[in-house]
């Protein structure tokens, strides 16, 4: 059974009830979740029920060794993740025999996370689990819980290999949510090829977060990266500090010389002039509120508590924040005028306005135009009712009302954060997505979503976090400079009244299936009877594994006879290949590992690498040694690896006519080489340069969807003066940007090649391929939805108001050709030849 309904609709209750009943009946329950944090939360919830017969325990990488035996022998409700099931439980199934023998129910929570290559691995792990259970004569019921998905039953069947019933009607009580679609303005900055640069989604999110918190609206801001979340929180806090300072002359000013930074910021940059937050993120960690000591745990209404000097934090924050970028502050830190001037024209203006008439200035400043499904409307954040009445008392704490959620919080930290959110001591929280959140953040008024979260399902899930006690709520989707985001904020109909996406996975991918057949054979030798459980491609893949000497064929079946662990063959969260170790050069500390294909794009020399919220600069990538040396750093830019790609067609599996062209799907060989990386300023998105790299090419056998146009169709376009190469290139970039709308993938999961004349087709050809060995089902989905996909691509290009192309439409941050040539109008003309008339 799969339950596929919205956030907070009671899914947990729906699986907990039968699961606990199973335990009371003498059975056992296995609970699977993608993250350890979620399992820990579930465990806490279970223990709070105080049912003595339920002996619940987590079994994951953090479980101490001495506890593991107890869990295997005594626990009847085990919470774990697919990784642990794959490496820890299934290979030692004999030790788990008493648990598996009594296994009544397998709960697969948050199962919409199991998509693409990772989902395909999990599908095979679940098949191995079913086989191990059968060995001990148990046939557990699988109960899956998912955010809203289209065709959840079909997805659940692909994931488990079992016939599935679905529950999709959500009858839980809810208030209404107003959804705003928000497009940041183009700035005066110029990017690659002179293209205009849009204000970043994070800069807009920071402004909105500050505005909403000032208006007493409890707000959660979802930011794609942790570093982004920290920057947003810092920036919003800075804004609140400005407001507090400008309203109250008694607001603390720095009275000790601040510690100078190693690299003070230069004179005002275009960033500041353009109205982007003038905050250079130095060391975000220093400024963030420590969740172990939330202010004012007692009484948020009591002004005395707030005025009291128990909150040196805010004073400290202000000093830290202002000093490094405004070295002139050092001259006379006592002088408020000095501070004020250093804030830049815009905020100075707002301070003066506020001082004259806080209410009216506030309203004026916060008015924004929003596109809604009903058309454009002007919307203002409600006046802040508490601002004038409690000015003096509230001010010192104002910036501390905003926090960023960091990775690695202990359970007790998260509980404190929940408490602070409920009490209102924290009003605004910037965070990455909810899965790793591990905190109960229900009971918020508004949600800001900086950048399309990837799927309609995630959008509704994140928006669903807003709305307490059936009250109305607000959710704002802020577009990034990306063709998909542009398309969506201009086409609300693509979001509203649409079914959410189907979750795509391909368990039959031989590169996924092979390692799991080896693992399965190592667990219990494979027999003919086992083959159907692993799908129709199993016999072929087995023959390959025997040919590679990975498995031995004997009369009794297929055997794993090697000394290594078979489970090491499957890298379920990565793309295969020997991993590159990421090592901190000053300490020799191993931070983690990156699979080899990703290493070229994520830890190349000069890359900015994020690890658990901390930022590192890669000093050197040594592929031969398998090591990337990194050092802690806080630059104000991000990096994007750029590659050039060659593609050749191995086989064409399907073809169909598409307008005056032809659409194909098949197997391809892709040769990719990372040739340079782009540096872009973190806050403004401004391009800072393109640095060359020398890395070897990599080949990949995968699946692709491609379209061709005959000479008769392109000749008139060439005559009309269209640069065909630039047009095809632009169409390719935009279509890569839009495919995630139809295939639940990330634009980084796919790649493309376009050419005016391809050697294998002899025609103008545009390819989009799966970036994973063997394919992940994305290109196949593109083939199935080609007309809708390419129509949306054309719409996205047409929607963008730039003249000749920008990152919001046809430019791509990972283009190895430096976004040359690109022809915006030509791309539309090419797509016109494939599609029904506009
Ligand atoms: Zn544009
Ligand atoms: Zn390109």
PDB file of N, CA, C and O in Angstrom, residues 506-565:
ATOM      1  N   UNK A 506      14.615   3.625 -12.714  1.00  0.00           N
ATOM      2  CA  UNK A 506      14.797   2.570 -13.690  1.00  0.00           C
ATOM      3  C   UNK A 506      15.601   1.431 -13.065  1.00  0.00           C
ATOM      4  O   UNK A 506      16.806   1.341 -13.240  1.00  0.00           O
ATOM      5  N   UNK A 507      14.914   0.547 -12.293  1.00  0.00           N
ATOM      6  CA  UNK A 507      15.648  -0.522 -11.602  1.00  0.00           C
ATOM      7  C   UNK A 507      16.313  -1.493 -12.575  1.00  0.00           C
ATOM      8  O   UNK A 507      17.232  -2.216 -12.199  1.00  0.00           O
ATOM      9  N   UNK A 508      15.859  -1.500 -13.847  1.00  0.00           N
ATOM     10  CA  UNK A 508      16.418  -2.430 -14.828  1.00  0.00           C
ATOM     11  C   UNK A 508      17.745  -1.966 -15.402  1.00  0.00           C
ATOM     12  O   UNK A 508      18.390  -2.700 -16.146  1.00  0.00           O
ATOM     13  N   UNK A 509      18.182  -0.740 -15.076  1.00  0.00           N
ATOM     14  CA  UNK A 509      19.473  -0.244 -15.549  1.00  0.00           C
ATOM     15  C   UNK A 509      20.555  -1.266 -15.194  1.00  0.00           C
ATOM     16  O   UNK A 509      20.776  -1.571 -14.030  1.00  0.00           O
ATOM     17  N   UNK A 510      21.231  -1.840 -16.216  1.00  0.00           N
ATOM     18  CA  UNK A 510      22.199  -2.909 -15.933  1.00  0.00           C
ATOM     19  C   UNK A 510      23.314  -2.471 -14.997  1.00  0.00           C
ATOM     20  O   UNK A 510      23.866  -3.295 -14.261  1.00  0.00           O
ATOM     21  N   UNK A 511      23.651  -1.173 -14.990  1.00  0.00           N
ATOM     22  CA  UNK A 511      24.728  -0.693 -14.125  1.00  0.00           C
ATOM     23  C   UNK A 511      24.280  -0.667 -12.668  1.00  0.00           C
ATOM     24  O   UNK A 511      25.099  -0.629 -11.761  1.00  0.00           O
ATOM     25  N   UNK A 512      22.964  -0.634 -12.454  1.00  0.00           N
ATOM     26  CA  UNK A 512      22.426  -0.708 -11.097  1.00  0.00           C
ATOM     27  C   UNK A 512      22.177  -2.162 -10.730  1.00  0.00           C
ATOM     28  O   UNK A 512      22.565  -2.638  -9.663  1.00  0.00           O
ATOM     29  N   UNK A 513      21.536  -2.893 -11.648  1.00  0.00           N
ATOM     30  CA  UNK A 513      21.135  -4.267 -11.364  1.00  0.00           C
ATOM     31  C   UNK A 513      22.345  -5.181 -11.111  1.00  0.00           C
ATOM     32  O   UNK A 513      22.321  -5.994 -10.181  1.00  0.00           O
ATOM     33  N   UNK A 514      23.396  -5.047 -11.925  1.00  0.00           N
ATOM     34  CA  UNK A 514      24.549  -5.942 -11.831  1.00  0.00           C
ATOM     35  C   UNK A 514      25.106  -6.056 -10.415  1.00  0.00           C
ATOM     36  O   UNK A 514      25.161  -7.153  -9.844  1.00  0.00           O
ATOM     37  N   UNK A 515      25.507  -4.937  -9.797  1.00  0.00           N
ATOM     38  CA  UNK A 515      26.069  -5.017  -8.446  1.00  0.00           C
ATOM     39  C   UNK A 515      25.104  -5.638  -7.433  1.00  0.00           C
ATOM     40  O   UNK A 515      25.538  -6.345  -6.518  1.00  0.00           O
ATOM     41  N   UNK A 516      23.787  -5.386  -7.612  1.00  0.00           N
ATOM     42  CA  UNK A 516      22.852  -5.952  -6.633  1.00  0.00           C
ATOM     43  C   UNK A 516      22.654  -7.451  -6.847  1.00  0.00           C
ATOM     44  O   UNK A 516      22.393  -8.179  -5.883  1.00  0.00           O
ATOM     45  N   UNK A 517      22.795  -7.930  -8.078  1.00  0.00           N
ATOM     46  CA  UNK A 517      22.736  -9.377  -8.301  1.00  0.00           C
ATOM     47  C   UNK A 517      23.929 -10.044  -7.631  1.00  0.00           C
ATOM     48  O   UNK A 517      23.807 -11.114  -7.033  1.00  0.00           O
ATOM     49  N   UNK A 518      25.101  -9.381  -7.697  1.00  0.00           N
ATOM     50  CA  UNK A 518      26.273  -9.917  -7.005  1.00  0.00           C
ATOM     51  C   UNK A 518      26.031  -9.942  -5.502  1.00  0.00           C
ATOM     52  O   UNK A 518      26.318 -10.939  -4.831  1.00  0.00           O
ATOM     53  N   UNK A 519      25.496  -8.831  -4.975  1.00  0.00           N
ATOM     54  CA  UNK A 519      25.232  -8.763  -3.541  1.00  0.00           C
ATOM     55  C   UNK A 519      24.215  -9.830  -3.140  1.00  0.00           C
ATOM     56  O   UNK A 519      24.372 -10.509  -2.111  1.00  0.00           O
ATOM     57  N   UNK A 520      23.184 -10.007  -3.976  1.00  0.00           N
ATOM     58  CA  UNK A 520      22.149 -11.000  -3.670  1.00  0.00           C
ATOM     59  C   UNK A 520      22.751 -12.405  -3.676  1.00  0.00           C
ATOM     60  O   UNK A 520      22.467 -13.219  -2.790  1.00  0.00           O
ATOM     61  N   UNK A 521      23.623 -12.690  -4.663  1.00  0.00           N
ATOM     62  CA  UNK A 521      24.240 -14.014  -4.752  1.00  0.00           C
ATOM     63  C   UNK A 521      25.149 -14.254  -3.553  1.00  0.00           C
ATOM     64  O   UNK A 521      25.256 -15.374  -3.052  1.00  0.00           O
ATOM     65  N   UNK A 522      25.818 -13.199  -3.047  1.00  0.00           N
ATOM     66  CA  UNK A 522      26.669 -13.339  -1.872  1.00  0.00           C
ATOM     67  C   UNK A 522      25.820 -13.612  -0.636  1.00  0.00           C
ATOM     68  O   UNK A 522      26.253 -14.316   0.272  1.00  0.00           O
ATOM     69  N   UNK A 523      24.608 -13.064  -0.621  1.00  0.00           N
ATOM     70  CA  UNK A 523      23.736 -13.281   0.544  1.00  0.00           C
ATOM     71  C   UNK A 523      23.193 -14.714   0.553  1.00  0.00           C
ATOM     72  O   UNK A 523      23.303 -15.424   1.537  1.00  0.00           O
ATOM     73  N   UNK A 524      22.595 -15.094  -0.572  1.00  0.00           N
ATOM     74  CA  UNK A 524      22.040 -16.445  -0.745  1.00  0.00           C
ATOM     75  C   UNK A 524      22.228 -16.749  -2.233  1.00  0.00           C
ATOM     76  O   UNK A 524      21.771 -15.959  -3.065  1.00  0.00           O
ATOM     77  N   UNK A 525      22.919 -17.850  -2.591  1.00  0.00           N
ATOM     78  CA  UNK A 525      23.145 -18.097  -4.022  1.00  0.00           C
ATOM     79  C   UNK A 525      21.853 -17.967  -4.835  1.00  0.00           C
ATOM     80  O   UNK A 525      20.779 -18.377  -4.384  1.00  0.00           O
ATOM     81  N   UNK A 526      21.986 -17.375  -6.007  1.00  0.00           N
ATOM     82  CA  UNK A 526      20.805 -17.115  -6.854  1.00  0.00           C
ATOM     83  C   UNK A 526      20.397 -18.389  -7.590  1.00  0.00           C
ATOM     84  O   UNK A 526      21.246 -19.115  -8.104  1.00  0.00           O
ATOM     85  N   UNK A 527      19.099 -18.606  -7.662  1.00  0.00           N
ATOM     86  CA  UNK A 527      18.592 -19.732  -8.450  1.00  0.00           C
ATOM     87  C   UNK A 527      17.669 -19.202  -9.536  1.00  0.00           C
ATOM     88  O   UNK A 527      17.302 -18.029  -9.517  1.00  0.00           O
ATOM     89  N   UNK A 528      17.301 -20.090 -10.466  1.00  0.00           N
ATOM     90  CA  UNK A 528      16.389 -19.694 -11.549  1.00  0.00           C
ATOM     91  C   UNK A 528      15.108 -19.065 -10.981  1.00  0.00           C
ATOM     92  O   UNK A 528      14.577 -18.114 -11.536  1.00  0.00           O
ATOM     93  N   UNK A 529      14.625 -19.630  -9.867  1.00  0.00           N
ATOM     94  CA  UNK A 529      13.372 -19.137  -9.283  1.00  0.00           C
ATOM     95  C   UNK A 529      13.481 -17.686  -8.819  1.00  0.00           C
ATOM     96  O   UNK A 529      12.474 -16.995  -8.667  1.00  0.00           O
ATOM     97  N   UNK A 530      14.711 -17.240  -8.535  1.00  0.00           N
ATOM     98  CA  UNK A 530      14.895 -15.881  -8.024  1.00  0.00           C
ATOM     99  C   UNK A 530      14.827 -14.832  -9.128  1.00  0.00           C
ATOM    100  O   UNK A 530      14.657 -13.647  -8.844  1.00  0.00           O
ATOM    101  N   UNK A 531      15.027 -15.267 -10.370  1.00  0.00           N
ATOM    102  CA  UNK A 531      15.235 -14.270 -11.420  1.00  0.00           C
ATOM    103  C   UNK A 531      14.055 -13.317 -11.617  1.00  0.00           C
ATOM    104  O   UNK A 531      14.280 -12.113 -11.764  1.00  0.00           O
ATOM    105  N   UNK A 532      12.798 -13.788 -11.607  1.00  0.00           N
ATOM    106  CA  UNK A 532      11.702 -12.850 -11.874  1.00  0.00           C
ATOM    107  C   UNK A 532      11.671 -11.666 -10.910  1.00  0.00           C
ATOM    108  O   UNK A 532      11.302 -10.564 -11.298  1.00  0.00           O
ATOM    109  N   UNK A 533      12.071 -11.889  -9.655  1.00  0.00           N
ATOM    110  CA  UNK A 533      11.982 -10.820  -8.650  1.00  0.00           C
ATOM    111  C   UNK A 533      12.840  -9.618  -9.064  1.00  0.00           C
ATOM    112  O   UNK A 533      12.534  -8.471  -8.761  1.00  0.00           O
ATOM    113  N   UNK A 534      13.942  -9.869  -9.810  1.00  0.00           N
ATOM    114  CA  UNK A 534      14.848  -8.772 -10.172  1.00  0.00           C
ATOM    115  C   UNK A 534      14.548  -8.161 -11.537  1.00  0.00           C
ATOM    116  O   UNK A 534      15.272  -7.287 -11.997  1.00  0.00           O
ATOM    117  N   UNK A 535      13.497  -8.643 -12.197  1.00  0.00           N
ATOM    118  CA  UNK A 535      13.079  -7.986 -13.436  1.00  0.00           C
ATOM    119  C   UNK A 535      13.531  -8.715 -14.689  1.00  0.00           C
ATOM    120  O   UNK A 535      14.387  -9.606 -14.648  1.00  0.00           O
ATOM    121  N   UNK A 536      12.948  -8.332 -15.827  1.00  0.00           N
ATOM    122  CA  UNK A 536      13.128  -9.065 -17.078  1.00  0.00           C
ATOM    123  C   UNK A 536      14.543  -9.020 -17.658  1.00  0.00           C
ATOM    124  O   UNK A 536      14.924  -9.895 -18.436  1.00  0.00           O
ATOM    125  N   UNK A 537      15.351  -8.021 -17.269  1.00  0.00           N
ATOM    126  CA  UNK A 537      16.691  -7.942 -17.865  1.00  0.00           C
ATOM    127  C   UNK A 537      17.693  -8.827 -17.124  1.00  0.00           C
ATOM    128  O   UNK A 537      18.870  -8.906 -17.502  1.00  0.00           O
ATOM    129  N   UNK A 538      17.228  -9.500 -16.038  1.00  0.00           N
ATOM    130  CA  UNK A 538      18.142 -10.245 -15.178  1.00  0.00           C
ATOM    131  C   UNK A 538      18.986 -11.306 -15.907  1.00  0.00           C
ATOM    132  O   UNK A 538      20.206 -11.344 -15.708  1.00  0.00           O
ATOM    133  N   UNK A 539      18.400 -12.173 -16.753  1.00  0.00           N
ATOM    134  CA  UNK A 539      19.239 -13.211 -17.381  1.00  0.00           C
ATOM    135  C   UNK A 539      20.414 -12.635 -18.167  1.00  0.00           C
ATOM    136  O   UNK A 539      21.540 -13.140 -18.052  1.00  0.00           O
ATOM    137  N   UNK A 540      20.175 -11.571 -18.922  1.00  0.00           N
ATOM    138  CA  UNK A 540      21.251 -10.953 -19.702  1.00  0.00           C
ATOM    139  C   UNK A 540      22.352 -10.403 -18.799  1.00  0.00           C
ATOM    140  O   UNK A 540      23.546 -10.579 -19.057  1.00  0.00           O
ATOM    141  N   UNK A 541      21.930  -9.704 -17.747  1.00  0.00           N
ATOM    142  CA  UNK A 541      22.912  -9.101 -16.851  1.00  0.00           C
ATOM    143  C   UNK A 541      23.709 -10.193 -16.143  1.00  0.00           C
ATOM    144  O   UNK A 541      24.925 -10.084 -15.984  1.00  0.00           O
ATOM    145  N   UNK A 542      23.036 -11.279 -15.750  1.00  0.00           N
ATOM    146  CA  UNK A 542      23.742 -12.398 -15.100  1.00  0.00           C
ATOM    147  C   UNK A 542      24.808 -12.977 -16.028  1.00  0.00           C
ATOM    148  O   UNK A 542      25.932 -13.254 -15.598  1.00  0.00           O
ATOM    149  N   UNK A 543      24.457 -13.143 -17.288  1.00  0.00           N
ATOM    150  CA  UNK A 543      25.414 -13.696 -18.251  1.00  0.00           C
ATOM    151  C   UNK A 543      26.655 -12.805 -18.324  1.00  0.00           C
ATOM    152  O   UNK A 543      27.790 -13.294 -18.346  1.00  0.00           O
ATOM    153  N   UNK A 544      26.430 -11.492 -18.323  1.00  0.00           N
ATOM    154  CA  UNK A 544      27.546 -10.540 -18.329  1.00  0.00           C
ATOM    155  C   UNK A 544      28.422 -10.695 -17.085  1.00  0.00           C
ATOM    156  O   UNK A 544      29.654 -10.648 -17.170  1.00  0.00           O
ATOM    157  N   UNK A 545      27.771 -10.848 -15.934  1.00  0.00           N
ATOM    158  CA  UNK A 545      28.514 -10.943 -14.673  1.00  0.00           C
ATOM    159  C   UNK A 545      29.360 -12.216 -14.651  1.00  0.00           C
ATOM    160  O   UNK A 545      30.480 -12.211 -14.132  1.00  0.00           O
ATOM    161  N   UNK A 546      28.832 -13.290 -15.226  1.00  0.00           N
ATOM    162  CA  UNK A 546      29.595 -14.538 -15.308  1.00  0.00           C
ATOM    163  C   UNK A 546      30.796 -14.338 -16.238  1.00  0.00           C
ATOM    164  O   UNK A 546      31.922 -14.722 -15.926  1.00  0.00           O
ATOM    165  N   UNK A 547      30.555 -13.669 -17.377  1.00  0.00           N
ATOM    166  CA  UNK A 547      31.634 -13.421 -18.339  1.00  0.00           C
ATOM    167  C   UNK A 547      32.740 -12.577 -17.712  1.00  0.00           C
ATOM    168  O   UNK A 547      33.910 -12.738 -18.040  1.00  0.00           O
ATOM    169  N   UNK A 548      32.365 -11.668 -16.803  1.00  0.00           N
ATOM    170  CA  UNK A 548      33.370 -10.811 -16.151  1.00  0.00           C
ATOM    171  C   UNK A 548      33.997 -11.488 -14.938  1.00  0.00           C
ATOM    172  O   UNK A 548      34.723 -10.835 -14.170  1.00  0.00           O
ATOM    173  N   UNK A 549      33.654 -12.777 -14.709  1.00  0.00           N
ATOM    174  CA  UNK A 549      34.185 -13.522 -13.563  1.00  0.00           C
ATOM    175  C   UNK A 549      33.750 -12.945 -12.224  1.00  0.00           C
ATOM    176  O   UNK A 549      34.427 -13.115 -11.221  1.00  0.00           O
ATOM    177  N   UNK A 550      32.651 -12.234 -12.223  1.00  0.00           N
ATOM    178  CA  UNK A 550      32.158 -11.718 -10.943  1.00  0.00           C
ATOM    179  C   UNK A 550      31.310 -12.783 -10.264  1.00  0.00           C
ATOM    180  O   UNK A 550      31.350 -12.945  -9.050  1.00  0.00           O
ATOM    181  N   UNK A 551      30.523 -13.517 -11.044  1.00  0.00           N
ATOM    182  CA  UNK A 551      29.722 -14.610 -10.496  1.00  0.00           C
ATOM    183  C   UNK A 551      30.158 -15.919 -11.155  1.00  0.00           C
ATOM    184  O   UNK A 551      30.636 -15.927 -12.283  1.00  0.00           O
ATOM    185  N   UNK A 552      29.972 -17.063 -10.443  1.00  0.00           N
ATOM    186  CA  UNK A 552      30.231 -18.384 -11.005  1.00  0.00           C
ATOM    187  C   UNK A 552      28.915 -19.079 -11.248  1.00  0.00           C
ATOM    188  O   UNK A 552      28.055 -19.118 -10.367  1.00  0.00           O
ATOM    189  N   UNK A 553      28.760 -19.657 -12.448  1.00  0.00           N
ATOM    190  CA  UNK A 553      27.554 -20.422 -12.748  1.00  0.00           C
ATOM    191  C   UNK A 553      27.813 -21.875 -12.387  1.00  0.00           C
ATOM    192  O   UNK A 553      28.766 -22.478 -12.858  1.00  0.00           O
ATOM    193  N   UNK A 554      26.974 -22.448 -11.535  1.00  0.00           N
ATOM    194  CA  UNK A 554      27.063 -23.858 -11.169  1.00  0.00           C
ATOM    195  C   UNK A 554      25.680 -24.450 -11.351  1.00  0.00           C
ATOM    196  O   UNK A 554      24.693 -23.711 -11.458  1.00  0.00           O
ATOM    197  N   UNK A 555      25.588 -25.794 -11.344  1.00  0.00           N
ATOM    198  CA  UNK A 555      24.255 -26.389 -11.546  1.00  0.00           C
ATOM    199  C   UNK A 555      23.222 -25.857 -10.552  1.00  0.00           C
ATOM    200  O   UNK A 555      22.057 -25.672 -10.903  1.00  0.00           O
ATOM    201  N   UNK A 556      23.648 -25.576  -9.318  1.00  0.00           N
ATOM    202  CA  UNK A 556      22.690 -25.128  -8.297  1.00  0.00           C
ATOM    203  C   UNK A 556      22.331 -23.647  -8.437  1.00  0.00           C
ATOM    204  O   UNK A 556      21.453 -23.159  -7.735  1.00  0.00           O
ATOM    205  N   UNK A 557      23.045 -22.917  -9.308  1.00  0.00           N
ATOM    206  CA  UNK A 557      22.705 -21.492  -9.445  1.00  0.00           C
ATOM    207  C   UNK A 557      23.941 -20.634  -9.629  1.00  0.00           C
ATOM    208  O   UNK A 557      24.979 -21.111 -10.104  1.00  0.00           O
ATOM    209  N   UNK A 558      23.820 -19.362  -9.266  1.00  0.00           N
ATOM    210  CA  UNK A 558      24.904 -18.395  -9.427  1.00  0.00           C
ATOM    211  C   UNK A 558      25.502 -18.095  -8.064  1.00  0.00           C
ATOM    212  O   UNK A 558      24.778 -17.797  -7.109  1.00  0.00           O
ATOM    213  N   UNK A 559      26.858 -18.109  -7.994  1.00  0.00           N
ATOM    214  CA  UNK A 559      27.539 -17.951  -6.711  1.00  0.00           C
ATOM    215  C   UNK A 559      28.534 -16.796  -6.750  1.00  0.00           C
ATOM    216  O   UNK A 559      29.178 -16.566  -7.776  1.00  0.00           O
ATOM    217  N   UNK A 560      28.644 -16.121  -5.636  1.00  0.00           N
ATOM    218  CA  UNK A 560      29.701 -15.123  -5.436  1.00  0.00           C
ATOM    219  C   UNK A 560      30.855 -15.855  -4.767  1.00  0.00           C
ATOM    220  O   UNK A 560      30.709 -16.348  -3.653  1.00  0.00           O
ATOM    221  N   UNK A 561      32.016 -15.944  -5.434  1.00  0.00           N
ATOM    222  CA  UNK A 561      33.113 -16.731  -4.872  1.00  0.00           C
ATOM    223  C   UNK A 561      34.331 -15.865  -4.582  1.00  0.00           C
ATOM    224  O   UNK A 561      35.389 -16.371  -4.241  1.00  0.00           O
ATOM    225  N   UNK A 562      34.191 -14.559  -4.741  1.00  0.00           N
ATOM    226  CA  UNK A 562      35.356 -13.696  -4.537  1.00  0.00           C
ATOM    227  C   UNK A 562      35.504 -13.327  -3.066  1.00  0.00           C
ATOM    228  O   UNK A 562      34.580 -13.482  -2.274  1.00  0.00           O
ATOM    229  N   UNK A 563      36.696 -12.822  -2.732  1.00  0.00           N
ATOM    230  CA  UNK A 563      36.963 -12.504  -1.327  1.00  0.00           C
ATOM    231  C   UNK A 563      36.369 -11.162  -0.917  1.00  0.00           C
ATOM    232  O   UNK A 563      36.044 -10.947   0.243  1.00  0.00           O
ATOM    233  N   UNK A 564      36.266 -10.246  -1.878  1.00  0.00           N
ATOM    234  CA  UNK A 564      35.779  -8.917  -1.525  1.00  0.00           C
ATOM    235  C   UNK A 564      34.316  -8.966  -1.105  1.00  0.00           C
ATOM    236  O   UNK A 564      33.622  -9.937  -1.342  1.00  0.00           O
ATOM    237  N   UNK A 565      33.880  -7.856  -0.541  1.00  0.00           N
ATOM    238  CA  UNK A 565      32.462  -7.748  -0.215  1.00  0.00           C
ATOM    239  C   UNK A 565      31.702  -7.346  -1.469  1.00  0.00           C
ATOM    240  O   UNK A 565      32.028  -6.334  -2.105  1.00  0.00           O
TER     241      UNK A 565
END
